Short mmCIF file of C-alpha atoms in Angstrom, two decimals:
data_model
loop_
_atom_site.label_atom_id
_atom_site.label_comp_id
_atom_site.label_asym_id
_atom_site.label_seq_id
_atom_site.Cartn_x
_atom_site.Cartn_y
_atom_site.Cartn_z
CA MET A 7 32.63 -29.10 126.06
CA ALA A 8 30.91 -32.10 124.53
CA LEU A 9 32.79 -35.05 123.04
CA THR A 10 31.71 -36.74 119.83
CA CYS A 11 33.25 -38.33 116.73
CA PHE A 12 34.97 -36.24 114.09
CA HIS A 13 33.08 -38.04 111.33
CA CYS A 14 29.83 -36.77 112.89
CA ILE A 15 30.84 -33.17 112.13
CA ASN A 16 32.99 -33.85 109.06
CA PRO A 17 31.81 -31.27 106.50
CA SER A 18 30.94 -32.14 102.92
CA GLU A 19 33.02 -30.66 100.12
CA LYS A 20 29.96 -30.55 97.87
CA GLY A 21 29.03 -26.97 97.07
CA ALA A 22 31.78 -25.56 99.30
CA ASP A 23 33.92 -22.62 98.25
CA PRO A 24 37.20 -23.88 96.68
CA THR A 25 39.29 -22.16 99.36
CA LEU A 26 37.20 -23.82 102.07
CA VAL A 27 37.65 -27.21 100.38
CA GLU A 28 41.40 -26.92 100.99
CA THR A 29 40.73 -26.14 104.66
CA ILE A 30 38.35 -29.10 105.00
CA ARG A 31 40.98 -31.45 103.58
CA SER A 32 43.57 -29.99 105.92
CA TRP A 33 41.23 -30.56 108.89
CA ARG A 34 40.83 -34.21 107.91
CA GLN A 35 44.56 -34.77 107.60
CA GLU A 36 45.87 -32.63 110.46
CA GLY A 37 42.94 -32.01 112.79
CA ILE A 38 41.23 -28.81 113.92
CA LYS A 39 42.96 -26.57 116.44
CA PRO A 40 41.24 -24.03 118.72
CA VAL A 41 43.19 -21.18 117.07
CA ASP A 42 41.59 -21.92 113.68
CA SER A 43 39.07 -19.12 113.11
CA LEU A 44 37.17 -21.14 110.49
CA ARG A 45 36.29 -23.87 112.99
CA THR A 46 33.20 -21.89 114.08
CA LYS A 47 31.67 -22.61 110.67
CA LEU A 48 31.22 -26.21 111.82
CA GLN A 49 28.09 -26.52 113.97
CA ASP A 50 26.99 -29.69 115.73
CA GLN A 51 23.38 -30.84 115.87
CA GLN A 52 22.11 -33.17 118.60
CA PRO A 53 20.14 -35.09 117.68
CA SER A 54 21.42 -34.85 114.13
CA SER A 55 19.19 -33.40 111.42
CA THR A 56 19.15 -36.85 109.80
CA ALA A 57 17.93 -38.47 113.03
CA VAL A 58 15.21 -35.82 113.39
CA GLU A 59 14.05 -36.33 109.80
CA GLU A 60 13.96 -40.09 110.29
CA LYS A 61 11.93 -39.71 113.48
CA ILE A 62 9.47 -37.39 111.73
CA LYS A 63 9.06 -39.94 108.93
CA SER A 64 8.59 -42.75 111.46
CA LEU A 65 5.89 -40.80 113.33
CA LYS A 66 4.07 -39.96 110.10
CA ASP A 67 4.13 -43.64 109.13
CA GLU A 68 2.70 -44.66 112.52
CA ILE A 69 -0.02 -42.01 112.27
CA ARG A 70 -0.91 -43.11 108.75
CA THR A 71 -1.08 -46.76 109.83
CA ILE A 72 -3.72 -45.96 112.44
CA GLU A 73 -5.69 -43.50 110.31
CA GLU A 74 -5.84 -45.97 107.41
CA ASN A 75 -6.68 -48.95 109.61
CA GLN A 76 -10.07 -50.19 108.42
CA GLN A 77 -11.28 -50.99 111.93
CA TYR A 78 -10.42 -47.46 113.08
CA ILE A 79 -12.22 -46.02 110.04
CA ASP A 80 -15.30 -48.13 110.83
CA PHE A 81 -15.27 -46.97 114.45
CA ARG A 82 -15.08 -43.31 113.36
CA GLU A 83 -18.07 -43.79 111.09
CA VAL A 84 -20.15 -45.06 114.01
CA GLY A 85 -19.52 -41.84 115.94
CA SER A 86 -18.57 -41.15 119.57
CA ILE A 87 -17.25 -43.67 122.09
CA GLU A 88 -20.73 -43.80 123.61
CA ASP A 89 -22.24 -44.65 120.21
CA ILE A 90 -19.59 -47.33 119.63
CA GLU A 91 -20.24 -48.88 123.04
CA LEU A 92 -23.99 -48.80 122.46
CA GLN A 93 -23.80 -50.36 119.00
CA LEU A 94 -20.67 -52.54 119.14
CA GLY A 95 -20.06 -53.17 122.83
CA ARG A 96 -17.53 -52.19 125.50
CA HIS A 97 -14.63 -54.09 123.98
CA ALA A 98 -14.96 -52.18 120.71
CA ALA A 99 -15.26 -48.88 122.60
CA ARG A 100 -12.07 -49.61 124.57
CA MET A 101 -10.25 -50.59 121.39
CA PHE A 102 -11.26 -47.35 119.68
CA SER A 103 -10.34 -45.32 122.77
CA ASN A 104 -6.84 -46.85 122.86
CA MET A 105 -6.29 -46.30 119.15
CA ASP A 106 -7.53 -42.71 119.38
CA LYS A 107 -5.32 -42.00 122.41
CA THR A 108 -2.25 -43.42 120.66
CA LEU A 109 -3.01 -41.36 117.57
CA SER A 110 -3.37 -38.18 119.64
CA GLU A 111 -0.05 -38.82 121.42
CA LEU A 112 1.75 -39.45 118.13
CA LYS A 113 0.39 -36.23 116.66
CA ASP A 114 1.42 -34.26 119.77
CA PHE A 115 4.92 -35.74 119.55
CA LEU A 116 5.11 -34.88 115.85
CA ARG A 117 4.11 -31.26 116.57
CA GLU A 118 6.82 -31.04 119.25
CA ILE A 119 9.50 -32.39 116.91
CA ASN A 120 8.43 -30.07 114.09
CA ALA A 121 8.70 -27.12 116.49
CA PHE A 122 12.08 -28.40 117.72
CA GLN A 123 13.29 -28.51 114.12
CA ALA A 124 11.80 -25.14 113.12
CA GLU A 125 13.36 -23.36 116.11
CA ASN A 126 16.74 -25.07 115.55
CA ARG A 127 16.78 -26.27 119.15
CA GLY A 128 19.11 -29.12 118.20
CA SER A 129 22.04 -26.78 117.61
CA PHE A 130 24.79 -27.39 120.16
CA GLY A 131 27.45 -24.97 119.08
CA PRO A 132 30.68 -24.72 117.09
CA VAL A 133 33.47 -27.24 116.94
CA TYR A 134 36.30 -26.31 119.32
CA ALA A 135 38.85 -28.89 118.19
CA GLY A 136 39.00 -32.21 116.38
CA SER A 137 41.31 -35.07 115.53
CA GLY A 138 40.62 -35.23 111.82
CA PHE A 139 41.05 -38.71 110.36
CA ARG A 140 44.51 -39.39 111.69
CA ILE A 141 46.14 -42.52 113.02
CA THR A 142 48.22 -43.01 116.12
CA GLY A 143 50.35 -45.57 117.90
CA LYS A 144 52.08 -48.80 116.97
CA PRO A 145 50.26 -50.78 115.75
CA SER A 146 48.34 -47.88 114.24
CA SER A 147 44.72 -47.12 115.14
CA ASN A 148 42.21 -44.48 114.11
CA LEU A 149 41.68 -41.14 115.81
CA ASP A 150 38.12 -39.88 115.39
CA TRP A 151 37.02 -37.30 117.97
CA ALA A 152 35.72 -33.74 118.13
CA LEU A 153 35.07 -31.29 120.96
CA ILE A 154 31.97 -29.10 120.74
CA GLU A 155 31.41 -25.80 122.53
CA ILE A 156 27.93 -25.97 124.02
CA PRO A 157 25.74 -23.37 125.77
CA ASP A 158 25.70 -23.52 129.57
CA ASP A 159 21.98 -24.33 129.60
CA ARG A 160 22.62 -27.51 127.61
CA VAL A 161 25.46 -28.85 129.75
CA GLY A 162 24.38 -32.08 131.38
CA ASP A 163 25.86 -34.87 133.46
CA ASN A 164 27.49 -38.02 132.17
CA ILE A 165 24.73 -40.15 133.56
CA THR A 166 23.05 -43.24 132.15
CA PRO A 167 19.29 -43.21 131.50
CA ASP A 168 18.85 -45.60 134.43
CA GLY A 169 20.45 -43.10 136.81
CA TYR A 170 24.10 -44.13 137.19
CA TYR A 171 26.87 -41.54 136.98
CA LEU A 172 29.73 -42.49 134.70
CA LYS A 173 33.19 -42.47 136.28
CA SER A 174 36.66 -41.81 134.94
CA SER A 175 38.51 -44.32 137.12
CA PRO A 176 39.76 -46.85 137.92
CA ILE A 177 40.21 -48.04 134.34
CA PRO A 178 40.86 -51.81 134.30
CA GLU A 179 44.34 -52.78 133.18
CA ASP A 180 42.96 -55.57 131.02
CA LEU A 181 39.57 -55.22 129.32
CA ASP A 182 39.80 -58.42 127.28
CA GLU A 183 36.60 -60.49 127.52
CA MET A 184 35.10 -58.05 130.04
CA PRO A 185 31.44 -56.96 129.69
CA VAL A 186 31.17 -53.43 128.30
CA PHE A 187 28.14 -51.24 127.64
CA ILE A 188 26.81 -48.25 125.73
CA HIS A 189 23.64 -46.18 125.82
CA GLY A 190 23.49 -45.46 122.10
CA GLN A 191 21.35 -42.75 120.56
CA ARG A 192 19.83 -45.34 118.23
CA SER A 193 20.28 -48.68 119.95
CA GLY A 194 19.75 -47.63 123.57
CA TYR A 195 21.28 -49.82 126.26
CA ARG A 196 23.54 -52.51 124.82
CA LYS A 197 25.84 -55.04 126.43
CA GLY A 198 28.80 -56.62 124.69
CA ILE A 199 32.12 -58.29 125.35
CA LYS A 200 35.51 -56.70 124.71
CA ASN A 201 37.11 -58.75 121.95
CA PRO A 202 40.51 -60.04 123.17
CA LEU A 203 41.89 -59.81 119.62
CA GLU A 204 42.91 -56.57 117.93
CA CYS A 205 41.06 -56.40 114.64
CA ALA A 206 42.57 -55.24 111.38
CA ALA A 207 40.38 -52.68 109.62
CA LEU A 208 40.91 -51.73 105.98
CA THR A 209 39.78 -48.24 105.02
CA HIS A 210 39.97 -46.25 101.80
CA GLU A 211 40.50 -42.51 101.51
CA ILE A 212 40.81 -40.11 98.61
CA GLU A 213 43.83 -37.83 98.69
CA ASP A 214 44.51 -35.51 95.76
CA GLY A 215 42.10 -37.52 93.64
CA LYS A 216 43.77 -40.85 94.43
CA VAL A 217 42.34 -43.72 96.46
CA ILE A 218 44.62 -44.49 99.41
CA SER A 219 44.21 -47.74 101.36
CA ARG A 220 45.36 -48.16 104.94
CA ILE A 221 45.15 -50.86 107.57
CA THR A 222 44.67 -50.05 111.25
CA TYR A 223 44.30 -52.25 114.31
CA GLU A 224 41.30 -51.43 116.45
CA HIS A 225 39.77 -52.33 119.81
CA SER A 226 36.49 -54.09 119.18
CA ILE A 227 33.34 -55.30 120.92
CA VAL A 228 31.26 -58.35 120.07
CA PRO A 229 27.55 -58.46 120.95
CA GLN A 230 26.49 -60.58 123.89
CA ARG A 231 23.23 -61.30 122.09
CA GLY A 232 22.06 -60.83 118.54
CA SER A 233 24.02 -60.10 115.40
CA HIS A 234 25.41 -56.65 116.25
CA PHE A 235 26.36 -54.52 119.25
CA SER A 236 25.61 -51.05 117.88
CA GLU A 237 23.54 -49.35 115.19
CA PRO A 238 24.16 -46.48 112.77
CA GLY A 239 23.86 -43.26 114.78
CA ASP A 240 25.55 -44.65 117.91
CA SER A 241 28.95 -43.15 117.06
CA GLY A 242 30.23 -40.98 119.89
CA SER A 243 28.66 -43.16 122.59
CA LEU A 244 30.86 -43.65 125.63
CA VAL A 245 31.86 -47.25 126.27
CA PHE A 246 31.80 -48.17 129.96
CA THR A 247 32.25 -51.12 132.28
CA GLU A 248 29.79 -52.81 134.62
CA SER A 249 30.99 -50.43 137.36
CA HIS A 250 30.27 -47.46 135.03
CA VAL A 251 33.90 -46.54 134.39
CA VAL A 252 34.39 -44.98 130.94
CA VAL A 253 36.97 -46.89 128.91
CA GLY A 254 36.47 -45.52 125.40
CA MET A 255 34.28 -43.97 122.72
CA LEU A 256 32.50 -45.89 119.98
CA PHE A 257 33.34 -44.74 116.45
CA ALA A 258 32.20 -47.52 114.10
CA GLY A 259 29.94 -50.54 113.87
CA GLY A 260 26.33 -50.97 112.87
CA GLN A 261 23.90 -53.57 111.66
CA SER A 262 26.15 -54.75 108.83
CA HIS A 263 28.99 -55.52 111.24
CA ARG A 264 29.16 -58.06 114.03
CA LEU A 265 32.02 -56.05 115.51
CA SER A 266 31.85 -52.50 116.83
CA PHE A 267 35.01 -50.44 117.24
CA PHE A 268 36.09 -47.99 119.93
CA THR A 269 39.06 -45.80 120.80
CA PRO A 270 40.41 -46.08 124.37
CA ILE A 271 39.58 -42.98 126.38
CA GLU A 272 43.23 -42.51 127.41
CA THR A 273 44.20 -42.30 123.72
CA ILE A 274 41.52 -39.69 123.07
CA ILE A 275 42.50 -37.58 126.08
CA GLU A 276 46.18 -37.62 125.12
CA ASP A 277 45.37 -36.54 121.58
CA ILE A 278 43.08 -33.77 122.84
CA LYS A 279 46.04 -32.48 124.83
CA ASN A 280 48.21 -32.73 121.73
CA ILE A 281 45.77 -30.79 119.52
CA THR A 282 44.59 -28.18 122.04
CA LYS A 283 47.84 -27.85 124.06
CA ALA A 284 45.77 -28.27 127.22
CA THR A 285 47.66 -29.60 130.23
CA ASP A 286 44.67 -31.18 131.97
CA VAL A 287 41.75 -32.90 130.23
CA ARG A 288 39.14 -34.92 132.08
CA LEU A 289 35.59 -36.16 131.75
CA LYS A 290 32.81 -34.38 133.62
CA ILE A 291 32.19 -36.70 136.53
CA GLU A 292 29.98 -37.04 139.58
CA ARG A 293 31.04 -34.66 142.34
CA SER A 294 31.31 -37.49 144.87
CA GLU A 295 34.03 -39.10 142.74
CA THR A 296 36.22 -36.04 143.24
CA PHE A 297 35.27 -35.53 146.87
CA PRO A 298 34.65 -38.95 148.40
#
């Protein structure tokens, strides 16, 4: 199973069959249980189709920038690298060679992503269970998680890009003002500080055509540097300590917010048990943590 945010797989009501709209609203209010046969209609994409489209656009922009660069155009008109070196010197030849190499790499990457998209290689699998948009605890806080069934050949380790295995324990008793980290899909490696204050968050929902406001109290992270800790697209990132112990999952934040919000991992695990009726839920961890 893979863990992500419910809002990442939350289906749109637009164009949906009226009977399915009722089910979607029920999922949001009550969660998705494994016994729900319609859950398989929800498929997760990683990276998301939006992220893939944005990357394709970014690559096309980079390619266009080089191809429309006047210096690059002038070099191409001269001819081969040998001709450029003969007429304009070694420095010009090296400059053209670097630009041409970068352009070739960008085009190769674009072809790979287009093939990835065409072959639907980003599909993970169906949703197994999810929290919906519920609240829990006193004071109340948001629940926003989903479990995804994934093929065996796409199961990986909970390991950071710099080679450290994430661990499930020991979770610190007090996280306030401790350094915490994510490796976000968009932002990459980020370091922040656990905010010692619980933050009130006002959200608006539409129920039966009416706007409903609610206030929840969330665990938050402030950036150590810069104006924000996370970026759009980082939702679902595991939040971990300096010793690589997972303490929560990011569910909100972004460039328009100084604060980023996360749900404690213990809260998520308990709610997974509640929804799925599982008796034992744990993160996939390094083998040596289980067998020291």
